[in-house]
mmCIF file with all atom_site columns, C-alpha atoms in Angstrom:
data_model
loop_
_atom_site.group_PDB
_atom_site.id
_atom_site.type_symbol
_atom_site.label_atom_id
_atom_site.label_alt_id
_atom_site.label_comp_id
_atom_site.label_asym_id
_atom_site.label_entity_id
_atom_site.label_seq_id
_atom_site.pdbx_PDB_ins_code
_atom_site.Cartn_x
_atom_site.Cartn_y
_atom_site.Cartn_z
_atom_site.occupancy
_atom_site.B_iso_or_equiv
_atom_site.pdbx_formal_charge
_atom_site.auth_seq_id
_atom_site.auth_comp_id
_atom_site.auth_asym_id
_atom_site.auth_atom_id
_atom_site.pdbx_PDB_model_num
ATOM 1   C CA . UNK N 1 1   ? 130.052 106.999 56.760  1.00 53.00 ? 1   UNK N CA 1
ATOM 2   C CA . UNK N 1 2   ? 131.047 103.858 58.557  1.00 52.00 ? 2   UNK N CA 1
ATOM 3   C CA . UNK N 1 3   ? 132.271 105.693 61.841  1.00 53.00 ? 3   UNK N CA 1
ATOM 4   C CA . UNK N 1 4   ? 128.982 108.212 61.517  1.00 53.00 ? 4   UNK N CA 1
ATOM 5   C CA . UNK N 1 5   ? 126.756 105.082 61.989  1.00 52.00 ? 5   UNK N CA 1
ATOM 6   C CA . UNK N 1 6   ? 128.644 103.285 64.909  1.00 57.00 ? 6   UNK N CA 1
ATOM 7   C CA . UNK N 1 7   ? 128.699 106.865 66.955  1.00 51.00 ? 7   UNK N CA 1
ATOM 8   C CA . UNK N 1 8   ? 125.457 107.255 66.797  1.00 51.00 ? 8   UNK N CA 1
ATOM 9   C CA . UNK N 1 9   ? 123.802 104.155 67.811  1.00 54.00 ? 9   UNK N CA 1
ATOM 10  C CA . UNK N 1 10  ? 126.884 104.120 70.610  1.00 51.00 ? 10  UNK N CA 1
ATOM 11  C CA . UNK N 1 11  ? 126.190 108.034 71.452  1.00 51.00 ? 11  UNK N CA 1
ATOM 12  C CA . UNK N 1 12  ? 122.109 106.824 72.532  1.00 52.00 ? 12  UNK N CA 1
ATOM 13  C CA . UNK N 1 13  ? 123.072 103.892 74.655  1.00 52.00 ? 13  UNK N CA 1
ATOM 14  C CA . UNK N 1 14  ? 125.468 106.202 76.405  1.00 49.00 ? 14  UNK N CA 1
ATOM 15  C CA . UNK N 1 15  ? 122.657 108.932 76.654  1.00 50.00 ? 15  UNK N CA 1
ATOM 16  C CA . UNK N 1 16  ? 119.759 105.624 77.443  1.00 52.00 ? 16  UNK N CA 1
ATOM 17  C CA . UNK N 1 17  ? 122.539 104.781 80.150  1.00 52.00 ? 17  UNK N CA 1
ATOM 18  C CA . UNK N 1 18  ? 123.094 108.430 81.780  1.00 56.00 ? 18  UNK N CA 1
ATOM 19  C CA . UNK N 1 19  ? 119.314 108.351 83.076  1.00 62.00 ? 19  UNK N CA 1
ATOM 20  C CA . UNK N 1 20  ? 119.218 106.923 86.691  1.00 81.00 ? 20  UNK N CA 1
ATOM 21  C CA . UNK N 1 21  ? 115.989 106.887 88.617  1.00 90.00 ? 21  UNK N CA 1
ATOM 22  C CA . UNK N 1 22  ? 116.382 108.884 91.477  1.00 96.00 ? 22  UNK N CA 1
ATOM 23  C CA . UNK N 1 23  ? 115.191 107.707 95.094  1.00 97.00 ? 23  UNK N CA 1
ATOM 24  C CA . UNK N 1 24  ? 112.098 110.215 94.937  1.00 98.00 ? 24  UNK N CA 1
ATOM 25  C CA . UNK N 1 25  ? 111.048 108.928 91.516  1.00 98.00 ? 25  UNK N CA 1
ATOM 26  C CA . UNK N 1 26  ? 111.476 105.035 92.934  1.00 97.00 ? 26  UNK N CA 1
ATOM 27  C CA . UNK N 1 27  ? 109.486 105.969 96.022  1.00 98.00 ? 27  UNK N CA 1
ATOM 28  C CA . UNK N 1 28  ? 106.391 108.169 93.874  1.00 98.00 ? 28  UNK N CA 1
ATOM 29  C CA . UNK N 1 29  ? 106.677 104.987 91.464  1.00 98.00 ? 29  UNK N CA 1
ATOM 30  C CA . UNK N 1 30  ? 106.066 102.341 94.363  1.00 97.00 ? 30  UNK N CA 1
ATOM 31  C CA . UNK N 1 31  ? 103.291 104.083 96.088  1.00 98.00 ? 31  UNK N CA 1
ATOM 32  C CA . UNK N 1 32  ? 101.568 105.192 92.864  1.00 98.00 ? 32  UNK N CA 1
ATOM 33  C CA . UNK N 1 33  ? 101.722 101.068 91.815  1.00 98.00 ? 33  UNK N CA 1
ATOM 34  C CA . UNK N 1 34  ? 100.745 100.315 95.209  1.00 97.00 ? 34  UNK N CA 1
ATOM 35  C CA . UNK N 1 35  ? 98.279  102.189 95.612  1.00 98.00 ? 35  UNK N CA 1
ATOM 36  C CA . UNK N 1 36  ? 96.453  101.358 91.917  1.00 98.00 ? 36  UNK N CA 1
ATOM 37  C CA . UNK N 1 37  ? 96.789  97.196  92.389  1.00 98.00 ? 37  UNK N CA 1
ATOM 38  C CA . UNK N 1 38  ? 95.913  96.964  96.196  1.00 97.00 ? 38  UNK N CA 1
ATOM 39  C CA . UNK N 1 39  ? 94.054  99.421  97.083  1.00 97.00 ? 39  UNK N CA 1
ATOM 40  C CA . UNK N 1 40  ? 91.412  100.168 98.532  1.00 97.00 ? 40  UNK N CA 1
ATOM 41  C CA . UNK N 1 41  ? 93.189  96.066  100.007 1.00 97.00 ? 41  UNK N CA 1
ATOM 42  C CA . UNK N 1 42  ? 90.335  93.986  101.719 1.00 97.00 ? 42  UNK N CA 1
ATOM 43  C CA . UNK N 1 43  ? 89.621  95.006  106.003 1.00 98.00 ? 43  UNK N CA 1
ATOM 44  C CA . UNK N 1 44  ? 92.056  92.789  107.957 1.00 97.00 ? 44  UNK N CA 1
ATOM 45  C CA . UNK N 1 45  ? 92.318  93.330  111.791 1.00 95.00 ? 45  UNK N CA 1
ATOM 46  C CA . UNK N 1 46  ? 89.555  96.245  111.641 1.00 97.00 ? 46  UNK N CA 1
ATOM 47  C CA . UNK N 1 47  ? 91.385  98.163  109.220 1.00 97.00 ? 47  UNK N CA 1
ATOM 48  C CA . UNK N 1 48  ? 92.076  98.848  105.441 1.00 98.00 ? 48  UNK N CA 1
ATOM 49  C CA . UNK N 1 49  ? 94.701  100.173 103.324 1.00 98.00 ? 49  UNK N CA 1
ATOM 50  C CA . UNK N 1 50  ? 93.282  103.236 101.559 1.00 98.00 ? 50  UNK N CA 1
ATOM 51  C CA . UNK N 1 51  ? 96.124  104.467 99.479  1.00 98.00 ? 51  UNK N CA 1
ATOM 52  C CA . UNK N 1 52  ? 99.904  105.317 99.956  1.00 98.00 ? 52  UNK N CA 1
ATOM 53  C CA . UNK N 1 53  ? 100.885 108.472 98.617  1.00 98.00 ? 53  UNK N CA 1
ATOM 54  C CA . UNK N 1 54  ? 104.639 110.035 98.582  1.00 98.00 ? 54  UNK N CA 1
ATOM 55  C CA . UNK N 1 55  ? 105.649 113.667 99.320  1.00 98.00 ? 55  UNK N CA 1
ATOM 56  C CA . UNK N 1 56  ? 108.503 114.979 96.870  1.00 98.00 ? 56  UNK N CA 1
ATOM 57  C CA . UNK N 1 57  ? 109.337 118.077 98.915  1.00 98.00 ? 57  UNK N CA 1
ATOM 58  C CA . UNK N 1 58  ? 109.393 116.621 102.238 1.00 98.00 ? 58  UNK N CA 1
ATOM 59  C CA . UNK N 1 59  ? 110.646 112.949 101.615 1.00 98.00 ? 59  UNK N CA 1
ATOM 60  C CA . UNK N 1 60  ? 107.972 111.243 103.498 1.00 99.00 ? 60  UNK N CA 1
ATOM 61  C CA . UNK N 1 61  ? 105.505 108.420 102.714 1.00 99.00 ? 61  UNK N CA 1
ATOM 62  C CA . UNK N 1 62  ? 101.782 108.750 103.675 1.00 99.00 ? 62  UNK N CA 1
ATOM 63  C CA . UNK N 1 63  ? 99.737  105.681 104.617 1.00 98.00 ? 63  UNK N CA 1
ATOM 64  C CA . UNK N 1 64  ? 96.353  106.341 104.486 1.00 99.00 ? 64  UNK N CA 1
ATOM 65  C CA . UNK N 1 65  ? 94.301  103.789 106.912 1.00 98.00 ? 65  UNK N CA 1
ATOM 66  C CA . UNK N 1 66  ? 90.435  103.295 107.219 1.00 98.00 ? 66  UNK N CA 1
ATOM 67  C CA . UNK N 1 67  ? 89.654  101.735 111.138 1.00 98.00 ? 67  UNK N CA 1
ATOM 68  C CA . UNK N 1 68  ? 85.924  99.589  111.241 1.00 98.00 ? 68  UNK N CA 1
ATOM 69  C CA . UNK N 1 69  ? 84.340  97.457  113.729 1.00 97.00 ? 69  UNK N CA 1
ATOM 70  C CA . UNK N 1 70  ? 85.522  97.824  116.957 1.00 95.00 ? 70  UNK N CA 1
ATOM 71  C CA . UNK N 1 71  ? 88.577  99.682  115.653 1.00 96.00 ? 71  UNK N CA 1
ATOM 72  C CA . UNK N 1 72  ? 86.533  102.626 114.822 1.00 98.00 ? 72  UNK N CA 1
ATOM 73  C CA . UNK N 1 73  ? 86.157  104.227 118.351 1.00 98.00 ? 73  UNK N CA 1
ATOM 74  C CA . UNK N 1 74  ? 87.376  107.059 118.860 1.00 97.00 ? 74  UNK N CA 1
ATOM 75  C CA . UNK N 1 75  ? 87.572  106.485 122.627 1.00 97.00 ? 75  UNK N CA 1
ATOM 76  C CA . UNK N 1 76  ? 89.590  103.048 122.462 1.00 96.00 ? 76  UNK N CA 1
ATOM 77  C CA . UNK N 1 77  ? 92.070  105.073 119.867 1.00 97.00 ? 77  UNK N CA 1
ATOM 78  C CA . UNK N 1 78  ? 92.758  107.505 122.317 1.00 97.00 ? 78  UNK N CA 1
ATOM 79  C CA . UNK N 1 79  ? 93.165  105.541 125.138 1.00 97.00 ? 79  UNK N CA 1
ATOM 80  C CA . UNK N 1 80  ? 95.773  103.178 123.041 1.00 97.00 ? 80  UNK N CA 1
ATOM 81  C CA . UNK N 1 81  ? 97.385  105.831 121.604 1.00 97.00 ? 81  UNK N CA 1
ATOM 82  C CA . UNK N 1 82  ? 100.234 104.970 122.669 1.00 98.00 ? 82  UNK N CA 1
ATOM 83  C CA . UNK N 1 83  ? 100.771 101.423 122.256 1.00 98.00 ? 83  UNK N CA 1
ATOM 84  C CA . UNK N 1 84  ? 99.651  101.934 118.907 1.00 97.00 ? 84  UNK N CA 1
ATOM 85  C CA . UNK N 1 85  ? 101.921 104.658 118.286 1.00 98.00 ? 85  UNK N CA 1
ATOM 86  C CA . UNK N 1 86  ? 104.503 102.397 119.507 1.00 98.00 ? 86  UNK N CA 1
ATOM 87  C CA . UNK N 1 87  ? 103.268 99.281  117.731 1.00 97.00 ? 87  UNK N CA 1
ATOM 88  C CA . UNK N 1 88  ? 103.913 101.308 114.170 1.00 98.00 ? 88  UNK N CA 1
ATOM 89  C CA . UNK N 1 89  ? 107.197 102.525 115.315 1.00 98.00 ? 89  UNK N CA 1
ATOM 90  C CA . UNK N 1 90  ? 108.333 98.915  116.123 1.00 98.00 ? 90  UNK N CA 1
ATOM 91  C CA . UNK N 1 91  ? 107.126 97.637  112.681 1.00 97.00 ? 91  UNK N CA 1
ATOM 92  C CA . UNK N 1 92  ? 108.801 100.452 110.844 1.00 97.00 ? 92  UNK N CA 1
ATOM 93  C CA . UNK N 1 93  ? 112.085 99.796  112.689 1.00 97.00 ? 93  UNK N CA 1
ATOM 94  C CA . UNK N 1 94  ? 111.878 96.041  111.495 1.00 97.00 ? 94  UNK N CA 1
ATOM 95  C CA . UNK N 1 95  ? 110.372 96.887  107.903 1.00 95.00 ? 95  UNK N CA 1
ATOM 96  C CA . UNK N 1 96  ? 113.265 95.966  106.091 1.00 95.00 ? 96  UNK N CA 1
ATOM 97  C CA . UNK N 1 97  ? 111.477 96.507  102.397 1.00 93.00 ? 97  UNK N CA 1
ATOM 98  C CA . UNK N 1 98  ? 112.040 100.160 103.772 1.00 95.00 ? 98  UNK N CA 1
ATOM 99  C CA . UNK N 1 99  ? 115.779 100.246 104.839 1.00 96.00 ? 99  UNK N CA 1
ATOM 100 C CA . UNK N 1 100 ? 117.027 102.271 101.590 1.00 97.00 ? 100 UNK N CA 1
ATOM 101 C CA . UNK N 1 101 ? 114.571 104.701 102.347 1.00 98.00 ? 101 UNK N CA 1
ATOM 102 C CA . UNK N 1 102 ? 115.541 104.807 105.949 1.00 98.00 ? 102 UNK N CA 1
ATOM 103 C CA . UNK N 1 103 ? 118.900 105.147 105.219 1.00 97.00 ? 103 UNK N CA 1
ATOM 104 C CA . UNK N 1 104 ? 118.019 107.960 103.345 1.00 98.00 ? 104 UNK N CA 1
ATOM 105 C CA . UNK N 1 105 ? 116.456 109.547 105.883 1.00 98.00 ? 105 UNK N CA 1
ATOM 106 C CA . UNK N 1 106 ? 112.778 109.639 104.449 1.00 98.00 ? 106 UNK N CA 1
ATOM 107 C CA . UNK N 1 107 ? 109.654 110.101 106.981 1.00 99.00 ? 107 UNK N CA 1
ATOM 108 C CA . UNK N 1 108 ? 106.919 107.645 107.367 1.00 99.00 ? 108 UNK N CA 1
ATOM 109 C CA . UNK N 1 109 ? 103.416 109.392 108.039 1.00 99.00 ? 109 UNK N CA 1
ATOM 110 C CA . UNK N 1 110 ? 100.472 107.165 108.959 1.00 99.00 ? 110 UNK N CA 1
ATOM 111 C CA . UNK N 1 111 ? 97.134  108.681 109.014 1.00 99.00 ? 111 UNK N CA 1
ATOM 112 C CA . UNK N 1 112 ? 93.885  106.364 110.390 1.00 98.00 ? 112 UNK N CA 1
ATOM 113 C CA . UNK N 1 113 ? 90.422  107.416 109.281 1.00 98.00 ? 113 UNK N CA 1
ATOM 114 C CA . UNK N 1 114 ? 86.789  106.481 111.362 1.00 98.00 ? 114 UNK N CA 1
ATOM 115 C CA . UNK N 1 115 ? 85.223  104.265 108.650 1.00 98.00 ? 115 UNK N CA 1
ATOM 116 C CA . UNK N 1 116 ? 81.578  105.788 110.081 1.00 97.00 ? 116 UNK N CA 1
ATOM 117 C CA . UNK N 1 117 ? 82.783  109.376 110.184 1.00 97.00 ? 117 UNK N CA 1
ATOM 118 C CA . UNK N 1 118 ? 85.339  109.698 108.005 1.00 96.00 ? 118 UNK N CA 1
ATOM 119 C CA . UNK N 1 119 ? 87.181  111.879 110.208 1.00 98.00 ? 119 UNK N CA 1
ATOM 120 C CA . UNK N 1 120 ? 90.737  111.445 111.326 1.00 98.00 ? 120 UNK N CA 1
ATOM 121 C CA . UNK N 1 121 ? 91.473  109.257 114.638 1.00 98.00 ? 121 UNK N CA 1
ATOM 122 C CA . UNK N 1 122 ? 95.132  108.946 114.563 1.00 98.00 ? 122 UNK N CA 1
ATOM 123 C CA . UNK N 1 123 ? 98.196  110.476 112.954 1.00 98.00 ? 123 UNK N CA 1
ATOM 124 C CA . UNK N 1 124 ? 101.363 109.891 113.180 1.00 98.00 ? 124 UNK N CA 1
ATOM 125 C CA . UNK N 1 125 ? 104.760 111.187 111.455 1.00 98.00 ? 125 UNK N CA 1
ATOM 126 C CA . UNK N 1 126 ? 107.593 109.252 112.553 1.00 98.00 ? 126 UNK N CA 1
ATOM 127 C CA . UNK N 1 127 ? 111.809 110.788 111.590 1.00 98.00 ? 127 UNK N CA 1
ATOM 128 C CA . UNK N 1 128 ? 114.617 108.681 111.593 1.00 97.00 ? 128 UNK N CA 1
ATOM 129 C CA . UNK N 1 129 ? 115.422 110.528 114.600 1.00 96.00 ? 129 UNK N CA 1
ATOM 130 C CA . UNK N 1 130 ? 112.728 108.285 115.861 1.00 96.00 ? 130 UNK N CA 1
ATOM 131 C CA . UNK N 1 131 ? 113.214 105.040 113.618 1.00 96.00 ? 131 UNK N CA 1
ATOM 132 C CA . UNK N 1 132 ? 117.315 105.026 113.962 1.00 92.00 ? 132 UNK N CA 1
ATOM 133 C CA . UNK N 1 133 ? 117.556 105.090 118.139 1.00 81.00 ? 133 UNK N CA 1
#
């Protein structure tokens, strides 16, 4: 009787212990919390965090973005396309909140939404091909 109630409380902390959260469910945890305390987060620089979702299947974070003011022109986007592209590559590079899901190989998609129109102004998906050169 004695050893049948030490196994079993020992037998459920092994079994409690076993379970380890796996990368995917830390990453659709984060974004889910994210995403229901900050968001929608208050306009800074002509632009607002909508939501951050996370994609199971492909291992990639979306960033949903809403662009007002000046920042919602379709024309300036296009023109800065570039620099912007590359001004979201360099912070992902330094984002070091992100570096075990870098190391893992995860994609970062950003996706920037006219606050008038609602439609989509800029996208981008960036690999660690692109965040590891």
């Amino acid at each position: 009787m004695i050893k049948r109630n030490i196994l079993l409380p020992l037998l459920s902390v092994c079994l409690c212990a076993c379970h380890h959260e796996t990368l995917d469910d830390r990453a659709e945890k984060y974004t889910k919390d994210y995403t229901e305390r900050f968001c929608p987060t208050p306009v800074q620089d002509m632009q607002r965090t909508d939501s951050l979702t996370y994609d199971r299947s492909t291992h990639t974070f979306n960033y949903y973005f809403t662009l007002v003011d000046k920042a919602d022109n379709a024309d300036i986007i296009k023109e800065k396309q570039k620099e912007i592209t590359d001004a979201l590559l360099k912070q992902l590079k330094e984002n070091t909140s992100a570096k075990v899901y870098k190391d893992a190989g995860f994609s970062f998609h950003y996706i920037f939404r006219s606050g008038s129109k609602g439609n989509i102004l800029l996208e981008n998906t960036f690999t660690q091909k692109q965040y590891k050169k």
